[in-house]
mmCIF file of C-alpha atoms in Angstrom:
data_model
loop_
_atom_site.group_PDB
_atom_site.id
_atom_site.type_symbol
_atom_site.label_atom_id
_atom_site.label_comp_id
_atom_site.label_asym_id
_atom_site.label_seq_id
_atom_site.Cartn_x
_atom_site.Cartn_y
_atom_site.Cartn_z
ATOM 1 C CA MET A 1035 -18.183 -2.557 26.497
ATOM 2 C CA ALA A 1036 -16.184 -1.647 23.389
ATOM 3 C CA ASP A 1037 -15.914 -4.145 20.553
ATOM 4 C CA ILE A 1038 -12.644 -5.612 19.347
ATOM 5 C CA PRO A 1039 -11.257 -3.086 16.835
ATOM 6 C CA ALA A 1040 -11.372 -4.245 13.235
ATOM 7 C CA HIS A 1041 -7.678 -3.434 12.834
ATOM 8 C CA SER A 1042 -6.619 -5.888 15.547
ATOM 9 C CA GLY A 1043 -5.907 -8.636 13.020
ATOM 10 C CA LEU A 1044 -7.656 -11.252 15.173
ATOM 11 C CA GLN A 1045 -9.893 -13.919 13.738
ATOM 12 C CA GLU A 1046 -13.657 -13.722 14.103
ATOM 13 C CA PRO A 1047 -14.748 -14.676 17.648
ATOM 14 C CA GLY A 1048 -16.044 -18.221 18.105
ATOM 15 C CA PRO A 1049 -17.530 -20.187 21.002
ATOM 16 C CA LEU A 1050 -14.078 -20.694 22.573
ATOM 17 C CA TYR A 1051 -13.027 -17.067 22.111
ATOM 18 C CA VAL A 1052 -12.223 -15.167 25.343
ATOM 19 C CA ALA A 1053 -12.843 -11.501 24.541
ATOM 20 C CA SER A 1054 -11.306 -10.155 27.756
ATOM 21 C CA LEU A 1055 -8.036 -11.982 27.086
ATOM 22 C CA ALA A 1056 -8.006 -10.722 23.490
ATOM 23 C CA LYS A 1057 -8.505 -7.157 24.669
ATOM 24 C CA GLY A 1058 -5.621 -7.456 27.103
ATOM 25 C CA MET A 1059 -3.357 -8.637 24.284
ATOM 26 C CA ILE A 1060 -4.517 -5.798 22.027
ATOM 27 C CA LEU A 1061 -3.652 -3.329 24.765
ATOM 28 C CA LEU A 1062 -0.156 -4.831 25.123
ATOM 29 C CA GLU A 1063 0.362 -4.557 21.364
ATOM 30 C CA SER A 1064 -0.326 -0.821 21.565
ATOM 31 C CA PHE A 1065 3.175 -0.273 22.983
ATOM 32 C CA LYS A 1066 5.449 0.109 19.970
ATOM 33 C CA GLU A 1067 8.707 1.764 18.986
ATOM 34 C CA GLY A 1068 7.098 5.143 18.377
ATOM 35 C CA SER A 1069 4.918 5.050 21.484
ATOM 36 C CA PRO A 1070 6.717 3.312 24.374
ATOM 37 C CA PHE A 1071 4.984 5.376 27.113
ATOM 38 C CA LEU A 1072 1.183 5.486 27.035
ATOM 39 C CA GLY A 1073 -1.441 6.829 29.415
ATOM 40 C CA ILE A 1074 -5.059 5.754 29.819
ATOM 41 C CA THR A 1075 -6.386 8.340 27.347
ATOM 42 C CA GLU A 1076 -3.836 7.377 24.694
ATOM 43 C CA LEU A 1077 -4.500 3.667 25.151
ATOM 44 C CA ALA A 1078 -8.237 4.249 24.860
ATOM 45 C CA ARG A 1079 -7.705 6.145 21.603
ATOM 46 C CA ILE A 1080 -5.396 3.482 20.128
ATOM 47 C CA THR A 1081 -7.487 0.459 21.118
ATOM 48 C CA GLY A 1082 -10.952 1.953 20.779
ATOM 49 C CA PHE A 1083 -11.831 0.656 24.254
ATOM 50 C CA GLU A 1084 -13.661 2.647 26.919
ATOM 51 C CA LYS A 1085 -11.410 4.334 29.469
ATOM 52 C CA ASN A 1086 -12.702 2.344 32.432
ATOM 53 C CA LEU A 1087 -11.893 -0.905 30.593
ATOM 54 C CA VAL A 1088 -8.432 0.386 29.647
ATOM 55 C CA GLN A 1089 -7.812 1.307 33.274
ATOM 56 C CA ARG A 1090 -8.759 -2.183 34.487
ATOM 57 C CA LEU A 1091 -6.706 -3.935 31.815
ATOM 58 C CA SER A 1092 -3.662 -1.729 32.417
ATOM 59 C CA ASN A 1093 -3.847 -2.204 36.168
ATOM 60 C CA THR A 1094 -4.163 -5.986 35.781
ATOM 61 C CA LEU A 1095 -1.165 -6.167 33.436
ATOM 62 C CA HIS A 1096 0.755 -3.916 35.817
ATOM 63 C CA LYS A 1097 -0.034 -6.194 38.771
ATOM 64 C CA MET A 1098 1.034 -9.228 36.709
ATOM 65 C CA GLY A 1099 4.359 -7.588 35.902
ATOM 66 C CA TYR A 1100 3.878 -7.074 32.160
ATOM 67 C CA LEU A 1101 3.563 -3.288 32.434
ATOM 68 C CA GLU A 1102 5.460 -0.822 34.575
ATOM 69 C CA LYS A 1103 4.163 2.615 35.506
ATOM 70 C CA ASP A 1104 5.791 6.021 35.524
ATOM 71 C CA GLU A 1105 3.991 7.582 38.485
ATOM 72 C CA ILE A 1106 5.140 11.110 37.645
ATOM 73 C CA ARG A 1107 3.948 11.081 34.031
ATOM 74 C CA ARG A 1108 1.086 8.678 34.824
ATOM 75 C CA LYS A 1109 1.980 6.511 31.859
ATOM 76 C CA TYR A 1110 2.569 2.791 31.417
ATOM 77 C CA TYR A 1111 5.407 1.063 29.573
ATOM 78 C CA LEU A 1112 6.419 -2.534 28.849
ATOM 79 C CA SER A 1113 8.370 -4.387 31.517
ATOM 80 C CA PRO A 1114 11.330 -6.744 30.916
ATOM 81 C CA ARG A 1115 9.031 -9.669 31.696
ATOM 82 C CA ILE A 1116 7.839 -9.493 28.082
ATOM 83 C CA LEU A 1117 11.293 -10.704 27.017
ATOM 84 C CA LYS A 1118 10.792 -13.979 28.880
ATOM 85 C CA HIS A 1119 8.175 -14.952 26.324
ATOM 86 C CA SER A 1120 10.494 -14.076 23.440
ATOM 87 C CA PHE A 1121 13.180 -16.246 25.007
ATOM 88 C CA ASN A 1122 10.734 -19.102 25.591
ATOM 89 C CA TYR A 1123 9.606 -18.934 21.964
ATOM 90 C CA LEU A 1124 13.172 -19.024 20.656
ATOM 91 C CA ARG A 1125 14.049 -21.941 22.929
ATOM 92 C CA SER A 1126 10.910 -23.835 21.900
ATOM 93 C CA ARG A 1127 12.129 -24.011 18.292
ATOM 94 C CA LYS A 1128 15.397 -25.920 18.262
ATOM 95 C CA THR A 1129 15.939 -24.767 14.678
ATOM 96 C CA PHE A 1130 17.046 -21.339 15.893
ATOM 97 C CA ALA A 1131 19.670 -22.643 18.325
ATOM 98 C CA LEU A 1132 20.957 -25.140 15.771
ATOM 99 C CA ALA A 1133 21.070 -22.454 13.084
ATOM 100 C CA MET A 1134 23.227 -19.930 14.923
ATOM 101 C CA PRO A 1135 26.683 -21.559 14.412
ATOM 102 C CA ALA A 1136 25.911 -22.261 10.757
ATOM 103 C CA LEU A 1137 24.675 -18.713 10.147
ATOM 104 C CA ILE A 1138 27.751 -17.202 11.794
ATOM 105 C CA GLU A 1139 29.911 -19.373 9.540
ATOM 106 C CA LEU A 1140 27.864 -18.300 6.508
ATOM 107 C CA ARG A 1141 28.313 -14.636 7.392
ATOM 108 C CA GLU A 1142 32.068 -15.087 7.698
ATOM 109 C CA GLU A 1143 32.245 -16.971 4.409
ATOM 110 C CA LEU A 1144 30.174 -14.472 2.417
ATOM 111 C CA ARG A 1145 31.130 -11.338 4.373
ATOM 112 C CA MET A 1146 27.501 -10.229 4.186
ATOM 113 C CA ALA A 1147 24.635 -9.656 6.611
ATOM 114 C CA VAL A 1148 22.744 -12.865 7.431
ATOM 115 C CA ASN A 1149 19.295 -13.056 9.033
ATOM 116 C CA MET A 1150 16.652 -15.644 9.826
ATOM 117 C CA CYS A 1151 12.944 -14.842 9.865
ATOM 118 C CA VAL A 1152 9.563 -16.502 10.344
ATOM 119 C CA LEU A 1153 6.145 -15.621 8.994
ATOM 120 C CA ASN A 1154 3.667 -13.948 11.345
ATOM 121 C CA GLY A 1155 0.440 -13.262 9.476
ATOM 122 C CA PRO A 1156 1.210 -10.797 6.662
ATOM 123 C CA ASP A 1157 4.579 -9.887 8.214
ATOM 124 C CA ILE A 1158 7.932 -11.502 8.823
ATOM 125 C CA ILE A 1159 9.644 -11.331 12.201
ATOM 126 C CA TYR A 1160 13.413 -11.593 12.480
ATOM 127 C CA VAL A 1161 14.537 -14.204 15.002
ATOM 128 C CA ILE A 1162 18.280 -13.977 14.248
ATOM 129 C CA ARG A 1163 20.153 -10.902 12.978
ATOM 130 C CA LEU A 1164 23.858 -10.999 12.125
ATOM 131 C CA TRP A 1165 24.973 -7.683 10.666
ATOM 132 C CA MET A 1166 28.168 -6.681 8.921
ATOM 133 C CA LYS A 1167 30.105 -3.547 9.780
ATOM 134 C CA TYR A 1168 28.688 -1.431 6.940
ATOM 135 C CA TYR A 1169 25.446 -1.221 8.908
ATOM 136 C CA HIS A 1170 25.854 1.616 11.389
ATOM 137 C CA GLU A 1171 22.980 0.548 13.636
ATOM 138 C CA ALA A 1172 22.466 -2.874 15.141
ATOM 139 C CA SER A 1173 18.934 -4.297 15.004
ATOM 140 C CA LEU A 1174 17.515 -6.663 17.576
ATOM 141 C CA PHE A 1175 15.526 -9.794 16.937
ATOM 142 C CA GLY A 1176 11.783 -9.267 16.995
ATOM 143 C CA GLU A 1177 11.822 -6.530 14.363
ATOM 144 C CA SER A 1178 9.053 -7.011 11.809
ATOM 145 C CA LEU A 1179 8.676 -6.187 8.137
ATOM 146 C CA PRO A 1180 5.801 -6.655 5.667
ATOM 147 C CA ALA A 1181 6.263 -9.986 3.916
ATOM 148 C CA TYR A 1182 5.432 -8.615 0.463
ATOM 149 C CA VAL A 1183 8.511 -6.374 0.366
ATOM 150 C CA SER A 1184 11.028 -8.943 1.638
ATOM 151 C CA ALA A 1185 12.762 -11.801 -0.150
ATOM 152 C CA GLY A 1186 12.329 -13.834 3.029
ATOM 153 C CA GLY A 1187 8.652 -12.966 3.207
ATOM 154 C CA ARG A 1188 7.992 -13.988 -0.379
ATOM 155 C CA MET A 1189 9.961 -17.186 0.175
ATOM 156 C CA LEU A 1190 7.799 -18.071 3.183
ATOM 157 C CA LEU A 1191 4.602 -17.111 1.358
ATOM 158 C CA SER A 1192 5.616 -19.540 -1.394
ATOM 159 C CA LEU A 1193 5.444 -22.410 1.110
ATOM 160 C CA LEU A 1194 1.756 -21.710 1.794
ATOM 161 C CA PRO A 1195 -1.219 -22.811 -0.303
ATOM 162 C CA GLU A 1196 -1.939 -20.341 -3.097
ATOM 163 C CA GLN A 1197 -5.171 -18.985 -1.613
ATOM 164 C CA GLU A 1198 -3.670 -18.532 1.843
ATOM 165 C CA ALA A 1199 -0.726 -16.584 0.438
ATOM 166 C CA ARG A 1200 -3.035 -14.402 -1.634
ATOM 167 C CA GLY A 1201 -5.237 -13.817 1.417
ATOM 168 C CA LEU A 1202 -2.268 -12.553 3.441
ATOM 169 C CA LEU A 1203 -1.358 -10.152 0.647
ATOM 170 C CA ALA A 1204 -4.971 -8.964 0.564
ATOM 171 C CA ALA A 1205 -4.728 -8.212 4.302
ATOM 172 C CA THR A 1206 -1.626 -6.058 3.762
ATOM 173 C CA ASN A 1207 -1.445 -2.349 3.035
ATOM 174 C CA LEU A 1208 0.687 -2.591 -0.109
ATOM 175 C CA ILE A 1209 2.541 0.711 -0.173
ATOM 176 C CA ARG A 1210 5.491 1.760 -2.312
ATOM 177 C CA LEU A 1211 8.607 2.101 -0.130
ATOM 178 C CA THR A 1212 10.960 2.861 -3.021
ATOM 179 C CA PRO A 1213 10.335 3.566 -6.722
ATOM 180 C CA HIS A 1214 10.995 -0.154 -7.320
ATOM 181 C CA THR A 1215 8.591 -1.659 -4.762
ATOM 182 C CA ARG A 1216 6.076 -4.061 -6.273
ATOM 183 C CA THR A 1217 2.562 -3.381 -4.977
ATOM 184 C CA ASP A 1218 0.333 -5.138 -7.508
ATOM 185 C CA PRO A 1219 -1.085 -8.329 -5.870
ATOM 186 C CA ASP A 1220 -0.968 -10.318 -9.114
ATOM 187 C CA GLU A 1221 2.636 -9.322 -9.750
ATOM 188 C CA LEU A 1222 3.560 -10.214 -6.170
ATOM 189 C CA MET A 1223 1.864 -13.597 -6.478
ATOM 190 C CA GLU A 1224 3.892 -14.231 -9.625
ATOM 191 C CA GLU A 1225 7.061 -13.578 -7.587
ATOM 192 C CA VAL A 1226 5.765 -15.981 -4.914
ATOM 193 C CA ARG A 1227 5.150 -18.677 -7.545
ATOM 194 C CA LYS A 1228 8.601 -18.109 -8.990
ATOM 195 C CA ALA A 1229 10.139 -18.565 -5.531
ATOM 196 C CA ARG A 1230 8.156 -21.787 -5.074
ATOM 197 C CA ALA A 1231 9.354 -23.155 -8.410
ATOM 198 C CA GLN A 1232 13.049 -22.304 -8.080
ATOM 199 C CA GLY A 1233 13.491 -22.833 -4.326
ATOM 200 C CA TYR A 1234 14.876 -19.381 -3.606
ATOM 201 C CA CYS A 1235 13.797 -15.757 -3.858
ATOM 202 C CA TRP A 1236 15.645 -12.507 -4.430
ATOM 203 C CA GLN A 1237 14.681 -8.853 -4.636
ATOM 204 C CA LEU A 1238 16.491 -5.617 -5.392
ATOM 205 C CA SER A 1239 15.812 -2.065 -4.145
ATOM 206 C CA GLU A 1240 12.221 -2.788 -3.102
ATOM 207 C CA PHE A 1241 12.783 -2.039 0.577
ATOM 208 C CA ILE A 1242 16.021 -0.017 0.550
ATOM 209 C CA GLU A 1243 17.492 1.547 -2.567
ATOM 210 C CA ASN A 1244 20.403 -0.517 -3.977
ATOM 211 C CA GLU A 1245 19.974 -3.235 -1.352
ATOM 212 C CA ILE A 1246 19.774 -6.765 -2.734
ATOM 213 C CA SER A 1247 18.705 -9.791 -0.727
ATOM 214 C CA ILE A 1248 18.292 -13.483 -1.421
ATOM 215 C CA SER A 1249 16.442 -16.038 0.677
ATOM 216 C CA VAL A 1250 16.031 -19.813 0.975
ATOM 217 C CA PRO A 1251 13.754 -21.865 3.263
ATOM 218 C CA VAL A 1252 14.577 -23.995 6.292
ATOM 219 C CA THR A 1253 12.204 -26.617 7.724
ATOM 220 C CA ASP A 1254 12.226 -28.668 10.927
ATOM 221 C CA ALA A 1255 10.834 -32.008 12.087
ATOM 222 C CA ASP A 1256 7.432 -30.418 12.767
ATOM 223 C CA ASN A 1257 7.348 -28.996 9.224
ATOM 224 C CA LYS A 1258 7.574 -25.450 10.582
ATOM 225 C CA SER A 1259 9.391 -23.101 8.258
ATOM 226 C CA ALA A 1260 11.849 -20.257 8.577
ATOM 227 C CA ALA A 1261 13.848 -18.403 5.960
ATOM 228 C CA ILE A 1262 17.505 -17.384 5.781
ATOM 229 C CA ILE A 1263 18.170 -14.020 4.164
ATOM 230 C CA VAL A 1264 21.525 -12.729 2.910
ATOM 231 C CA THR A 1265 21.686 -8.985 2.285
ATOM 232 C CA ARG A 1266 24.190 -6.655 0.648
ATOM 233 C CA LEU A 1267 24.322 -3.054 -0.529
ATOM 234 C CA LEU A 1268 25.399 -2.740 -4.171
ATOM 235 C CA LYS A 1269 27.368 0.197 -5.530
ATOM 236 C CA ASN A 1270 26.104 -0.606 -9.003
ATOM 237 C CA ALA A 1271 22.696 -2.289 -9.012
ATOM 238 C CA GLY A 1272 22.783 -3.367 -12.648
ATOM 239 C CA PRO A 1273 21.808 -6.784 -14.086
ATOM 240 C CA GLU A 1274 25.396 -8.071 -14.046
ATOM 241 C CA SER A 1275 25.874 -7.115 -10.381
ATOM 242 C CA CYS A 1276 22.644 -8.914 -9.461
ATOM 243 C CA LYS A 1277 23.664 -12.037 -11.365
ATOM 244 C CA ASN A 1278 27.075 -12.038 -9.702
ATOM 245 C CA PHE A 1279 25.468 -11.643 -6.276
ATOM 246 C CA ILE A 1280 23.178 -14.630 -6.844
ATOM 247 C CA ASP A 1281 25.970 -16.769 -8.302
ATOM 248 C CA ASP A 1282 28.271 -15.907 -5.392
ATOM 249 C CA THR A 1283 25.785 -16.463 -2.563
ATOM 250 C CA LEU A 1284 23.227 -19.080 -3.602
ATOM 251 C CA PRO A 1285 25.382 -22.258 -3.390
ATOM 252 C CA ALA A 1286 26.574 -21.486 0.158
ATOM 253 C CA LEU A 1287 23.095 -20.364 1.176
ATOM 254 C CA LEU A 1288 21.457 -23.564 -0.080
ATOM 255 C CA ALA A 1289 24.118 -25.717 1.582
ATOM 256 C CA THR A 1290 23.631 -23.929 4.911
ATOM 257 C CA ALA A 1291 19.836 -24.262 4.723
ATOM 258 C CA ALA A 1292 20.106 -27.971 3.910
ATOM 259 C CA SER A 1293 22.470 -28.514 6.843
ATOM 260 C CA ILE A 1294 20.193 -26.694 9.307
ATOM 261 C CA SER A 1295 17.081 -28.486 8.016
ATOM 262 C CA ARG A 1296 18.840 -31.830 8.370
ATOM 263 C CA LEU A 1297 19.865 -31.092 11.967
ATOM 264 C CA ALA A 1298 16.427 -29.701 12.875
ATOM 265 C CA GLY A 1299 14.708 -32.706 11.357
ATOM 266 C CA THR A 1300 16.417 -35.239 13.594
#
């Protein structure tokens, strides 16, 4: 039987670790935006599992309703049942439901895109996305982004112990997405410390050229954290434009975060 691939991101197996369950989850995670339809051979290549194991796992997930099958192409694809778990997660955190009216109000006040994200290992996952009209494509919740390149990610990393934050950066492939992307771990940790000290984080042109974003944290009664991110495209990304952006957005952003945290903490 094939071993769990090293790239799976799972912790080392322990006495309570169920390898068969882990392998089923790894197979489900193989279905991504660039590969929505996958056959047995493709799944075996992606997961590193033997074909007979892939066949059994795929058939089981198909019978349970998590995968559907294109009989003509002999390929599997995710079923809508997956969305039930996304919905259950969002409903399990009352912060998200409480945040929506406040975030809509913040978007209308600032006339900028407003998002909320949570940390998931070395990545952030968007749980709320409220775009403005200058974005031509709408994005759905569930989209992920490496934490190191996002103001929201660095803000959430700043809430972790120093060694844990550094460990997540060490587990990340730090690639340069624009000429301005920071990829040095020590430099990134300095940005994380700065966010921790000042209570907010901002970045410019590190993910998209001339895009500036600023983020502040939100916490709930269970001390679980999320981050609000406000984003805008700048025509002139000079120091004065950045200062004006921070001065114009930070007070409203902090007030919104405090209001949501207060409601979620009751």
